[in-house]
Amino acid sequence: MQSHRLPTLEDVARVAGVSRATVSRVVNGIRNVDPQLHELVWTAVEQTGYVPNKMARSLVTRRTGTVALVVSDSETHDDDPFMSRFFADPYFGRVVGGLMSVLRPASVQLALQMVGADGHKRLVGDLRNGQADGAVVLSLPARDPLPGLLADARIPAVLIGRPADPVPISYVDLANETGAALAADRLAARGCRQIGMISGPADVPASQDRITGFRRATARHGHAWVPTASGNFTQESGERAMRSLLAGHPQLDGVFVANDLMALGALLVLRDAGRRVPEDVAVVGFDDSSAALAARPALTTVRHPLEDMAAEAAKLLLVRVEDPDARVSSVIYEPTLVVRQSA
Amino acid sequence: MQSHRLPTLEDVARVAGVSRATVSRVVNGIRNVDPQLHELVWTAVEQTGYVPNKMARSLVTRRTGTVALVVSDSETHDDDPFMSRFFADPYFGRVVGGLMSVLRPASVQLALQMVGADGHKRLVGDLRNGQADGAVVLSLPARDPLPGLLADARIPAVLIGRPADPVPISYVDLANETGAALAADRLAARGCRQIGMISGPADVPASQDRITGFRRATARHGHAWVPTASGNFTQESGERAMRSLLAGHPQLDGVFVANDLMALGALLVLRDAGRRVPEDVAVVGFDDSSAALAARPALTTVRHPLEDMAAEAAKLLLVRVEDPDARVSSVIYEPTLVVRQSA
DNA sequence: GTACGCTTGGAGAGCGCTTTCCAGATTGCG
DNA sequence: CGCAATCTGGAAAGCGCTCTCCAAGCGTAC
């Protein structure tokens, strides 16, 4: 084992009896190098245990081989504890898993970045000079200025979930409206007469789309008006919303809940209220997260292929990193309904 | 906005009319620099929009300001899909959240690294020359060689969960035995006569400790023999284990389940079998994950302060990065029992 | 036999930053 | 008032790598 200093290109060159340039060419597999020299160099590399220094390489190539996963919450102050709660959400893990599935084969690193309202400028600065080659952005709140800043700075970036305001930036998203419509159709098909909805926060695009899509579809089925209570995507808020919905509309016999976690809460409240699911009240969730399977009765829900979407985002980003002038593009995934027991 | 080239130290120096060295000193807050010059330099920095280039800085300082979160699964081949499943586990998110809570205030980046059996050597190589300043290791399988390799290479590293074999490396862990004993005490206090256990995989240290601790404590309470079924920490495996346990020991009136997810499964099976919880069968889980609260009845469980532990791991790592010769240390957390409804 | 084209390896100029070493300026004290 | 001691800012040497020239070396054709 080397004492302290790690072997450098120089060392390998000396051992192999060639110049640094030649070693560099061999290591990077470039150009025509005499096969004999090629061989010679490789043995020298093995022998010295040489590993190229990433920093030095990046300094000249202007490439880091890293992309950032930016969790942006512009409404949160930088040292708020809020965001750590976000990490516990299955959402986060699914995204990471999806990203990794394409990043790892491409030998690209993933660096985690959290940024609150105050960090936007610094983040863009850091990104601009090679903190990372690009960024996948998870924009929590509505009207996040970050996508715009990123676009202005010409930093390769891909959003997961469409931006609230139109911005020239690539993104992947789910056809949330279609998904919500699927839920509405199911409820209607079951013959529900009095349909309600538990929505997410009103200012999140994905949440808005689910509301719009659900309303439009129920209207098509003859339900002019759908009572709605809103939560913030946590189980607890789902319980609260269900309680209020039930209080206002006792004959409710079908409800669409904008995510599975809230649906879980709704299920508990319904049970406590003595309603059978799905006999008395049919429930449809959204996301098809692991919670949906864990629920009793198992949740009928709209499948949200988050892993695939994250993987696609990673692919788009990689393309964009390769060619910064590539066309801005978006990929919209079609949700499907997963029928289980709750509706 | 600059056209293409970002401003460098040189540029700032020219604008301020001083040398690069002086700008560097000011930017890094070093040495005595004339307050007037200091001021001058800062305005030049603002004016040019200068952001130090991390790569160049790292190249000379040998510091990256990044630590890696290594998810090691030496039993998995590098392109197995297994690990992506791991990300969806709340465990992962809790660790990330805990790490971030100390890394972010310290302005240290977190880079995600997954590594299977084949990647160990490369990982160590990459780490050794400045991929990252150190690593927090999440070692999934038993007998992972990685901790040893890391120690040999003198790479600052901290494990979450004790290593299977003794290795000179820092770690944080939970007093799993104590936790299991807490569960046993609770079951005994409730007057359970026929106690069973659903354990995790036999080769994972944490799992072993829970088994040992539970057996020892039940023995103290006069239960010489505890029937045990094992799972792999998933809900589904918990269901299976519960079914087999119930089949073999119909008069079971108390069960300790080695994690909450499996406990969730056990609860479902018990309900299907017509057993009331906790009246007929008392159930104690482990982890106090969000699943424990979501369960009905809410799960009595052993609290596993994973976020705190991860935060501590980050602190230990930071210390070690600062002083590589710091003493190897371990921090063991004491679990507590969270009594809810299931026992 | 000379000229010309092509291949191949080496020299060397940076990439942007930190940091050591030194010279010049300033101060304190005899 | 002079000399040593102290402080400040600049020049310059790298950190390890890539990549653009350039000079040989070789083969071919005239």
XYZ file of C-alpha atoms (C1' of nucleotides) in Angstrom:
746
model
C 0.000 0.000 0.000
C 1.288 3.437 -0.929
C 2.524 5.421 1.997
C 0.627 8.596 1.509
C 0.777 10.128 -1.914
C -1.414 8.430 -4.447
C 0.090 7.528 -7.805
C -0.450 10.106 -10.516
C -0.328 10.021 -14.266
C 3.264 11.117 -13.976
C 4.128 8.064 -11.917
C 2.500 5.711 -14.362
C 4.273 7.415 -17.232
C 7.617 6.976 -15.536
C 7.003 3.313 -14.820
C 5.847 2.663 -18.344
C 8.617 4.751 -19.804
C 6.334 6.975 -21.838
C 4.991 10.488 -21.571
C 2.032 11.639 -19.509
C 0.135 12.386 -22.675
C 0.381 8.810 -23.818
C -0.846 7.449 -20.538
C -3.745 9.857 -20.624
C -4.647 8.670 -24.101
C -4.549 5.051 -23.089
C -6.543 5.557 -19.920
C -9.207 7.454 -21.798
C -9.120 5.070 -24.719
C -8.411 7.773 -27.242
C -6.673 7.837 -30.574
C -4.383 5.339 -32.138
C -1.826 4.224 -29.673
C 0.588 1.505 -30.614
C -0.862 -1.734 -29.181
C 2.448 -2.559 -27.606
C 2.605 0.730 -25.754
C -1.023 0.344 -24.877
C -0.280 -2.931 -23.163
C 2.774 -1.484 -21.466
C 0.769 1.376 -20.042
C -1.969 -0.830 -18.695
C 0.441 -2.997 -16.793
C 1.987 0.130 -15.348
C -1.460 1.287 -14.293
C -2.179 -2.010 -12.590
C 1.195 -2.080 -10.983
C 0.963 1.368 -9.490
C -2.702 1.057 -8.595
C -3.373 4.270 -10.411
C -6.814 5.854 -10.207
C -7.388 9.078 -12.130
C -8.013 12.091 -9.968
C -11.516 13.224 -10.642
C -10.980 16.774 -9.547
C -8.065 17.383 -11.821
C -9.900 15.833 -14.688
C -13.026 17.833 -14.050
C -11.045 21.019 -13.835
C -10.015 20.719 -17.427
C -12.954 18.881 -18.947
C -15.559 20.980 -17.228
C -17.500 17.849 -16.467
C -18.099 16.315 -13.088
C -19.957 13.131 -13.811
C -22.440 14.173 -11.162
C -25.988 15.360 -11.304
C -27.826 16.986 -8.468
C -31.205 16.011 -7.124
C -32.550 19.310 -5.973
C -35.364 19.320 -3.490
C -36.685 22.799 -3.679
C -39.011 24.325 -1.204
C -39.030 28.008 -1.810
C -41.567 28.606 0.883
C -39.401 27.170 3.565
C -36.654 29.004 5.307
C -33.292 27.348 4.926
C -33.058 25.833 8.352
C -36.623 24.788 8.764
C -37.014 21.190 9.710
C -39.807 20.749 7.221
C -37.866 19.138 4.505
C -36.480 16.360 6.571
C -40.033 15.151 6.940
C -40.242 15.005 3.194
C -37.490 12.433 3.046
C -39.552 9.970 5.017
C -42.287 10.146 2.386
C -42.195 7.150 0.046
C -42.276 9.674 -2.780
C -38.682 10.638 -2.179
C -37.399 7.094 -2.122
C -39.214 6.141 -5.268
C -37.699 9.062 -7.108
C -34.215 8.241 -5.883
C -34.634 4.635 -6.905
C -35.808 5.585 -10.362
C -32.984 8.041 -10.896
C -30.393 5.586 -9.706
C -31.592 2.944 -12.094
C -30.345 4.985 -15.034
C -27.628 7.054 -13.420
C -25.709 4.157 -12.024
C -25.300 2.251 -15.281
C -24.115 5.522 -16.779
C -21.602 5.908 -13.957
C -23.065 9.203 -12.967
C -23.186 10.247 -9.347
C -26.210 11.647 -7.629
C -25.748 14.497 -5.196
C -28.531 15.577 -2.900
C -29.317 19.251 -2.614
C -31.945 20.777 -0.452
C -32.698 24.380 -1.001
C -35.068 26.758 0.698
C -36.119 30.211 -0.314
C -32.798 31.775 0.554
C -30.616 29.299 -1.239
C -31.783 29.663 -4.809
C -29.137 32.093 -5.912
C -26.314 30.197 -4.334
C -27.531 26.942 -5.767
C -27.561 28.320 -9.271
C -24.105 29.763 -8.735
C -22.744 26.493 -7.481
C -24.336 24.563 -10.289
C -23.047 26.998 -12.868
C -19.485 26.239 -12.114
C -19.418 22.606 -11.894
C -20.928 21.494 -8.675
C -22.791 19.174 -11.004
C -23.400 18.773 -14.694
C -27.118 19.154 -14.329
C -30.044 18.901 -11.987
C -33.229 16.981 -11.497
C -35.594 19.232 -9.646
C -38.269 18.208 -7.230
C -40.240 21.332 -6.746
C -42.412 21.090 -3.702
C -44.313 24.324 -3.587
C -46.248 26.141 -6.205
C -44.680 29.107 -8.025
C -41.153 28.068 -7.352
C -38.773 30.546 -8.962
C -36.056 27.930 -9.264
C -37.021 26.455 -12.647
C -36.877 29.917 -14.148
C -33.495 30.660 -12.630
C -32.147 27.381 -13.893
C -33.393 28.047 -17.386
C -31.917 31.543 -17.393
C -28.565 30.226 -16.283
C -28.729 27.629 -19.020
C -28.120 24.829 -16.564
C -29.225 21.442 -17.860
C -32.212 20.573 -15.741
C -35.304 18.417 -15.762
C -38.306 18.850 -13.532
C -40.339 16.089 -12.034
C -43.829 17.459 -12.202
C -44.717 20.345 -14.466
C -43.742 23.873 -13.464
C -46.524 26.083 -12.177
C -45.621 28.824 -14.611
C -44.561 28.125 -18.163
C -40.780 27.978 -18.258
C -38.501 26.753 -21.028
C -37.376 23.683 -19.191
C -37.818 19.959 -19.702
C -40.042 17.981 -17.428
C -41.759 14.679 -16.899
C -45.202 14.522 -15.445
C -48.222 12.373 -14.980
C -51.516 13.003 -16.743
C -53.060 13.843 -13.408
C -56.364 14.870 -14.892
C -56.716 11.580 -16.696
C -55.885 9.741 -13.501
C -58.511 11.583 -11.553
C -61.001 10.882 -14.324
C -60.210 7.188 -14.039
C -61.141 7.371 -10.374
C -64.351 9.213 -11.182
C -65.295 6.627 -13.797
C -64.752 3.834 -11.346
C -66.887 5.467 -8.702
C -69.603 6.164 -11.247
C -69.442 2.621 -12.572
C -70.034 1.331 -9.072
C -73.198 3.335 -9.036
C -72.184 5.831 -6.403
C -74.782 8.549 -6.052
C -73.158 10.941 -3.661
C -69.497 11.394 -4.518
C -66.973 13.413 -2.532
C -63.346 14.315 -2.880
C -60.384 14.841 -0.635
C -57.892 16.988 -2.485
C -54.309 18.029 -1.887
C -53.060 21.586 -1.378
C -54.731 23.947 -3.794
C -51.548 25.567 -5.020
C -49.633 22.513 -6.191
C -50.013 21.900 -9.920
C -50.400 18.135 -9.568
C -53.066 18.668 -6.983
C -54.918 21.214 -9.090
C -54.925 18.887 -12.051
C -56.415 16.082 -10.021
C -59.173 18.361 -8.834
C -59.898 19.636 -12.317
C -59.830 16.184 -13.844
C -62.082 14.723 -11.197
C -64.647 17.500 -11.390
C -64.774 17.381 -15.142
C -65.272 13.619 -15.168
C -67.899 13.528 -12.442
C -69.765 16.251 -14.278
C -69.800 14.033 -17.337
C -71.375 11.377 -15.166
C -74.069 13.753 -14.058
C -72.659 14.882 -10.751
C -72.854 18.603 -11.038
C -71.352 19.315 -7.695
C -68.746 17.382 -5.733
C -68.195 18.285 -2.104
C -64.491 18.620 -1.449
C -62.278 18.808 1.590
C -58.573 19.401 1.278
C -55.535 18.038 3.059
C -51.794 18.274 2.664
C -50.998 14.747 1.569
C -50.368 13.405 5.071
C -52.378 10.606 6.600
C -53.451 12.776 9.468
C -54.787 15.486 7.175
C -56.679 12.775 5.332
C -58.405 11.771 8.527
C -59.387 15.323 9.241
C -60.717 15.880 5.745
C -62.718 12.667 5.821
C -64.287 13.612 9.111
C -65.365 16.994 7.843
C -66.647 15.529 4.592
C -68.641 12.931 6.444
C -70.082 15.486 8.816
C -71.327 17.632 5.966
C -72.507 14.832 3.749
C -73.633 11.814 5.738
C -75.026 9.938 2.759
C -71.681 9.977 0.977
C -71.158 6.654 -0.794
C -67.997 7.263 -2.785
C -64.871 9.318 -2.313
C -61.772 10.051 -4.333
C -58.701 10.832 -2.266
C -55.843 12.628 -3.986
C -53.126 10.396 -2.561
C -52.837 7.056 -0.835
C -51.552 8.344 2.440
C -54.593 10.520 2.923
C -56.751 7.663 1.720
C -55.321 5.561 4.499
C -56.491 8.146 6.975
C -59.883 8.304 5.322
C -60.227 4.548 5.614
C -59.608 4.672 9.341
C -62.146 7.406 9.871
C -64.735 5.565 7.827
C -64.205 2.466 9.887
C -64.518 4.367 13.132
C -67.720 5.863 11.757
C -69.076 2.398 11.200
C -69.115 2.607 7.430
C -68.130 -0.475 5.521
C -65.708 -0.043 2.629
C -66.579 -0.552 -0.175
C -70.176 -1.559 0.580
C -71.239 1.709 2.215
C -68.548 3.981 0.895
C -66.232 3.271 -2.011
C -62.760 4.774 -1.783
C -60.258 5.391 -4.583
C -56.760 6.593 -3.808
C -53.948 7.968 -5.910
C -50.279 6.925 -6.375
C -50.354 3.191 -5.851
C -47.769 3.543 -3.144
C -46.917 0.726 -0.812
C -49.500 2.141 1.561
C -52.225 1.117 -0.864
C -51.389 -2.543 -0.444
C -50.959 -2.260 3.287
C -54.397 -0.766 3.725
C -57.391 -2.879 4.690
C -59.361 -3.126 2.584
C -56.595 -2.905 0.010
C -56.883 0.373 -1.798
C -58.185 0.743 -5.300
C -55.948 3.458 -6.598
C -54.517 5.298 -9.575
C -51.089 4.066 -10.436
C -48.425 6.754 -10.582
C -45.286 5.270 -12.197
C -42.942 7.501 -10.282
C -39.902 5.283 -10.660
C -40.308 5.180 -14.410
C -40.856 8.894 -14.500
C -37.739 9.563 -12.461
C -35.777 7.236 -14.702
C -37.027 9.103 -17.740
C -36.088 12.390 -16.123
C -32.581 11.083 -15.620
C -32.398 10.048 -19.253
C -33.595 13.422 -20.465
C -31.077 15.118 -18.235
C -28.231 12.998 -19.500
C -29.125 13.883 -23.060
C -29.247 17.519 -22.181
C -25.905 17.377 -20.428
C -24.425 15.853 -23.553
C -25.982 18.462 -25.773
C -27.029 21.621 -23.935
C -28.841 22.865 -26.993
C -31.103 19.862 -27.207
C -34.717 20.766 -27.539
C -36.671 21.273 -24.336
C -39.030 18.379 -24.080
C -41.646 16.925 -21.813
C -42.854 13.406 -21.269
C -46.283 12.803 -19.865
C -47.129 9.440 -18.382
C -50.546 7.892 -18.562
C -51.893 6.658 -15.262
C -53.861 3.460 -14.933
C -56.403 2.310 -12.411
C -55.432 -0.481 -10.066
C -58.588 -2.126 -8.846
C -58.383 -3.733 -5.435
C -60.963 -3.944 -2.715
C -61.850 -0.451 -1.627
C -63.819 0.431 -4.745
C -24.873 38.237 -17.469
C -21.516 36.927 -18.614
C -21.548 35.571 -22.109
C -19.982 32.228 -21.552
C -16.878 32.209 -19.452
C -17.534 32.548 -15.775
C -15.561 35.121 -13.827
C -12.432 33.766 -12.169
C -10.246 34.945 -9.375
C -8.117 36.601 -11.993
C -11.029 38.675 -13.209
C -11.928 39.791 -9.735
C -8.323 40.687 -9.068
C -8.150 42.805 -12.175
C -11.352 44.634 -11.347
C -10.256 45.258 -7.800
C -6.760 46.169 -8.882
C -5.045 43.680 -6.605
C -3.382 40.324 -7.011
C -5.094 36.933 -7.192
C -3.563 36.031 -3.884
C -5.229 38.906 -2.135
C -8.613 38.059 -3.561
C -8.162 34.485 -2.476
C -7.352 35.604 1.032
C -10.364 37.827 1.216
C -12.736 35.241 -0.181
C -11.487 32.663 2.281
C -11.361 35.118 5.136
C -7.731 34.457 5.880
C -4.967 36.548 7.353
C -4.861 40.213 7.953
C -5.903 42.079 4.905
C -6.229 45.814 4.978
C -9.900 46.579 5.644
C -9.944 48.975 2.750
C -8.683 46.371 0.314
C -11.038 43.890 1.859
C -13.949 46.133 1.032
C -12.618 46.770 -2.436
C -12.340 43.102 -3.163
C -15.832 42.319 -1.973
C -17.401 44.898 -4.222
C -15.418 43.478 -7.111
C -16.728 40.039 -6.241
C -20.302 41.284 -6.203
C -19.823 43.220 -9.364
C -18.422 40.320 -11.341
C -20.741 37.761 -9.814
C -17.770 35.647 -8.927
C -18.290 32.180 -7.500
C -15.205 30.146 -6.616
C -14.689 27.108 -8.761
C -15.041 24.118 -6.518
C -13.010 21.786 -8.652
C -10.000 24.018 -8.787
C -10.192 24.594 -5.087
C -10.573 20.917 -4.316
C -7.651 20.090 -6.521
C -5.288 22.010 -4.326
C -6.924 21.657 -0.925
C -7.643 17.991 -1.282
C -11.055 18.532 0.135
C -14.343 18.227 -1.660
C -16.893 19.326 0.870
C -18.832 16.208 0.022
C -19.508 13.022 1.895
C -20.875 9.890 0.371
C -23.804 7.888 1.615
C -22.830 4.408 0.625
C -25.519 1.797 0.405
C -23.638 -1.424 0.359
C -25.092 -4.728 -0.557
C -22.225 -7.084 -1.118
C -24.531 -9.953 -1.834
C -26.094 -8.242 -4.763
C -24.659 -8.095 -8.208
C -24.100 -4.585 -9.447
C -27.021 -4.343 -11.754
C -29.563 -6.143 -9.684
C -32.733 -4.222 -9.175
C -32.803 -5.151 -5.525
C -31.449 -1.985 -4.137
C -33.941 0.282 -5.744
C -36.531 -1.418 -3.608
C -34.528 -0.423 -0.601
C -34.976 3.243 -1.378
C -38.702 2.976 -0.957
C -38.237 1.727 2.588
C -38.850 4.471 5.143
C -35.518 3.475 6.625
C -33.639 5.096 3.787
C -35.518 8.354 3.968
C -35.100 8.654 7.690
C -31.368 8.205 7.372
C -31.115 10.785 4.624
C -33.153 13.241 6.641
C -30.960 12.756 9.693
C -27.754 13.152 7.742
C -28.981 16.248 6.003
C -29.902 17.891 9.254
C -26.245 18.175 10.179
C -24.610 18.162 6.765
C -26.549 21.047 5.391
C -25.754 23.519 8.148
C -22.136 22.509 7.684
C -22.425 23.173 3.951
C -21.424 19.649 3.144
C -22.886 17.858 0.173
C -24.282 14.391 0.271
C -23.584 12.079 -2.639
C -25.414 8.819 -3.040
C -23.423 5.718 -3.804
C -24.817 2.289 -4.313
C -22.375 -0.513 -4.442
C -22.810 -4.206 -5.009
C -20.334 -6.999 -4.569
C -18.302 -6.050 -7.616
C -17.988 -2.390 -6.897
C -16.143 -2.419 -3.591
C -12.692 -1.961 -4.995
C -13.647 0.801 -7.323
C -15.564 2.578 -4.619
C -12.570 2.614 -2.336
C -10.377 3.819 -5.178
C -12.753 6.625 -6.026
C -13.104 7.617 -2.412
C -9.375 7.570 -1.899
C -8.766 10.301 -4.362
C -11.351 12.726 -3.543
C -14.651 11.563 -4.800
C -15.683 12.512 -1.284
C -14.061 13.408 1.998
C -15.633 10.525 3.804
C -18.476 8.063 3.827
C -21.459 7.067 5.862
C -22.063 3.414 5.234
C -25.362 1.641 5.269
C -24.391 -1.966 5.202
C -27.299 -4.105 4.239
C -26.020 -7.630 4.382
C -24.094 -9.462 7.016
C -20.339 -9.881 6.619
C -19.866 -7.000 4.322
C -16.192 -6.610 3.438
C -16.604 -2.907 2.791
C -16.033 -1.624 6.331
C -12.736 -3.461 6.428
C -11.620 -2.091 3.076
C -12.528 1.405 4.137
C -10.568 1.072 7.354
C -7.539 -0.284 5.510
C -7.606 2.571 3.059
C -7.843 4.997 5.962
C -10.915 6.603 4.517
C -12.942 8.516 7.078
C -16.089 6.490 7.474
C -18.895 5.878 9.915
C -21.226 2.920 9.880
C -24.875 3.005 10.710
C -25.371 -0.254 12.523
C -22.483 -2.163 13.976
C -20.257 -4.186 11.651
C -20.735 -7.947 11.714
C -17.034 -8.524 12.268
C -14.953 -6.327 14.516
C -13.346 -3.652 12.383
C -11.535 -0.503 13.480
C -14.215 1.847 12.268
C -16.619 4.209 13.960
C -20.277 3.424 14.101
C -23.573 4.368 15.630
C -26.037 1.742 16.620
C -29.091 1.043 18.668
C -29.063 -1.121 21.781
C -31.156 -3.663 19.948
C -31.020 -6.174 22.760
C -32.333 -3.671 25.236
C -35.095 -2.741 22.852
C -36.172 -6.320 22.418
C -36.089 -6.742 26.181
C -38.404 -3.763 26.524
C -40.850 -5.536 24.266
C -40.544 -8.731 26.263
C -41.151 -6.875 29.513
C -44.257 -5.280 28.108
C -45.660 -8.578 26.936
C -44.877 -10.181 30.286
C -46.417 -7.284 32.186
C -49.619 -7.761 30.241
C -49.661 -11.286 31.531
C -49.079 -13.041 28.256
C -48.596 -16.758 28.794
C -47.678 -17.956 25.355
C -45.271 -15.575 23.698
C -43.978 -15.812 20.139
C -41.589 -13.877 17.994
C -41.262 -12.847 14.378
C -37.626 -12.118 13.722
C -35.701 -10.590 10.856
C -33.066 -12.301 8.728
C -30.745 -14.396 10.868
C -27.530 -12.988 9.444
C -28.071 -9.292 10.044
C -26.442 -8.090 13.260
C -29.358 -5.875 14.282
C -31.696 -8.757 13.772
C -29.551 -11.148 15.744
C -29.375 -8.754 18.632
C -33.115 -8.401 18.756
C -33.500 -12.148 18.874
C -30.896 -12.548 21.587
C -32.284 -9.707 23.645
C -35.818 -10.958 23.387
C -34.973 -14.543 24.293
C -32.867 -13.495 27.229
C -35.609 -11.245 28.598
C -38.442 -13.705 28.125
C -36.329 -16.326 29.866
C -36.010 -13.981 32.794
C -39.778 -13.835 32.847
C -40.020 -17.590 32.957
C -40.608 -18.315 29.319
C -38.009 -20.922 28.622
C -38.858 -21.317 24.982
C -40.185 -18.793 22.484
C -41.487 -20.061 19.178
C -40.025 -17.983 16.390
C -40.721 -17.474 12.724
C -38.516 -15.282 10.605
C -39.151 -12.803 7.840
C -37.115 -10.329 5.831
C -38.518 -7.061 7.174
C -41.214 -6.709 4.510
C -44.893 -6.589 5.329
C -45.589 -9.588 3.186
C -42.991 -11.708 4.981
C -44.558 -10.611 8.258
C -47.885 -11.972 7.139
C -46.350 -15.262 6.195
C -44.487 -15.565 9.460
C -47.567 -14.742 11.491
C -49.583 -17.354 9.692
C -47.016 -20.048 10.340
C -46.639 -19.013 13.949
C -50.367 -19.089 14.486
C -50.673 -22.466 12.823
C -48.074 -24.002 15.112
C -49.179 -22.269 18.278
C -52.891 -21.513 18.294
C -52.968 -20.328 21.898
C -50.440 -17.599 21.234
C -51.400 -14.489 23.196
C -48.436 -12.223 22.645
C -45.954 -11.646 19.850
C -42.918 -9.481 19.316
C -42.259 -8.534 15.723
C -38.776 -7.341 14.824
C -39.927 -4.369 12.774
C -43.089 -2.380 12.205
C -43.602 -3.306 8.600
C -43.750 -6.996 9.470
C -45.927 -6.151 12.449
C -48.357 -4.509 10.065
C -48.580 -7.783 8.194
C -48.993 -9.713 11.414
C -51.848 -7.467 12.448
C -53.686 -8.151 9.217
C -53.277 -11.901 9.574
C -54.442 -11.811 13.162
C -57.519 -9.910 12.162
C -58.305 -12.338 9.378
C -57.879 -15.137 11.907
C -60.480 -13.512 14.102
C -58.104 -12.624 16.918
C -58.643 -9.335 18.615
C -55.575 -7.192 19.248
C -54.629 -6.644 21.986
C -57.316 -8.585 23.862
C -56.567 -12.002 22.372
C -53.066 -11.378 21.111
C -50.820 -8.514 22.114
C -48.418 -7.239 19.466
C -45.251 -5.205 19.911
C -43.361 -3.881 16.914
C -39.954 -2.334 16.457
C -38.779 0.971 14.912
C -41.657 3.314 15.598
C -41.847 4.088 11.920
C -44.777 5.941 10.419
C -46.350 2.552 9.779
C -46.809 2.087 13.526
C -49.162 5.034 13.725
C -50.986 4.087 10.568
C -51.760 0.629 11.884
C -55.062 -0.206 13.549
C -54.851 -0.787 16.374
C -51.967 1.657 16.584
C -48.815 -0.263 17.205
C -47.050 -0.429 20.532
C -43.473 -0.409 19.415
C -39.845 0.127 20.302
C -38.646 3.523 19.263
C -35.595 3.514 17.039
C -34.267 7.100 16.790
C -32.866 6.620 13.322
C -32.814 10.297 12.412
C -30.845 11.131 15.533
C -28.508 8.260 14.889
C -27.891 9.336 11.322
C -27.298 12.878 12.497
C -24.786 11.606 15.020
C -23.105 9.547 12.330
C -22.751 12.679 10.244
C -21.219 14.515 13.186
C -18.757 11.733 13.861
C -17.816 11.679 10.222
C -17.270 15.405 10.089
C -14.965 15.166 13.081
C -13.066 12.372 11.456
C -12.725 14.245 8.204
C -11.282 17.158 10.134
C -8.879 14.935 12.017
C -8.284 11.577 10.347
C -6.435 10.343 13.378
C -9.332 10.904 15.726
C -10.104 7.940 17.849
C -12.478 5.369 16.428
C -15.643 5.678 18.430
C -19.091 4.276 18.676
C -22.321 5.706 19.943
C -25.072 3.407 21.089
C -28.585 4.738 21.395
C -31.011 3.529 23.991
C -34.398 2.548 22.658
C -37.613 3.317 24.473
C -41.009 1.678 24.406
C -43.842 3.598 22.822
C -47.066 2.246 24.236
C -50.077 2.562 21.993
C -52.948 0.195 21.536
C -51.644 -3.101 20.272
C -50.049 -4.166 23.552
C 16.970 9.070 -54.242
C 14.097 12.674 -52.863
C 9.655 14.559 -51.642
C 5.354 14.060 -49.592
C 1.694 12.298 -46.731
C 0.306 9.861 -42.836
C 0.716 7.972 -38.261
C 2.410 8.232 -33.503
C 4.471 10.038 -29.212
C 6.186 14.010 -26.609
C 6.486 18.732 -24.954
C 4.065 22.085 -22.836
C 0.457 25.238 -22.055
C -3.041 25.805 -19.394
C -7.839 24.699 -16.215
C -8.708 28.095 -11.467
C -7.258 27.975 -7.228
C -4.200 27.990 -2.738
C -0.150 28.975 -0.382
C 4.714 29.607 0.358
C 8.117 32.693 0.088
C 9.798 37.535 -0.161
C 10.105 42.328 -0.709
C 8.503 46.539 0.727
C 6.134 49.309 4.102
C 5.240 50.307 8.750
C 6.102 50.417 13.498
C 8.711 50.155 18.072
C 12.499 50.859 20.736
C 17.134 52.006 22.040
C 17.239 59.149 14.336
C 18.561 54.349 12.974
C 17.898 49.534 13.018
C 15.376 45.379 13.985
C 10.879 43.429 14.304
C 6.337 43.107 12.449
C 2.896 43.247 9.102
C 0.878 43.278 4.180
C 0.462 42.266 -0.528
C 2.474 40.218 -4.710
C 4.939 36.826 -7.532
C 4.999 32.326 -8.627
C 5.036 27.480 -7.958
C 2.348 23.955 -8.195
C -2.316 20.483 -7.508
C -3.153 16.316 -11.594
C -5.003 16.187 -15.664
C -6.263 17.044 -20.872
C -5.253 18.330 -25.388
C -3.200 21.144 -28.897
C 0.501 21.652 -31.361
C 4.993 19.660 -33.334
C 8.646 16.703 -34.450
C 9.921 12.271 -35.622
C 9.306 8.001 -38.004
C 7.636 5.399 -41.625
C 5.842 4.138 -46.098
C 4.818 5.259 -50.629
C 5.110 7.351 -55.101
C 7.427 9.879 -58.453
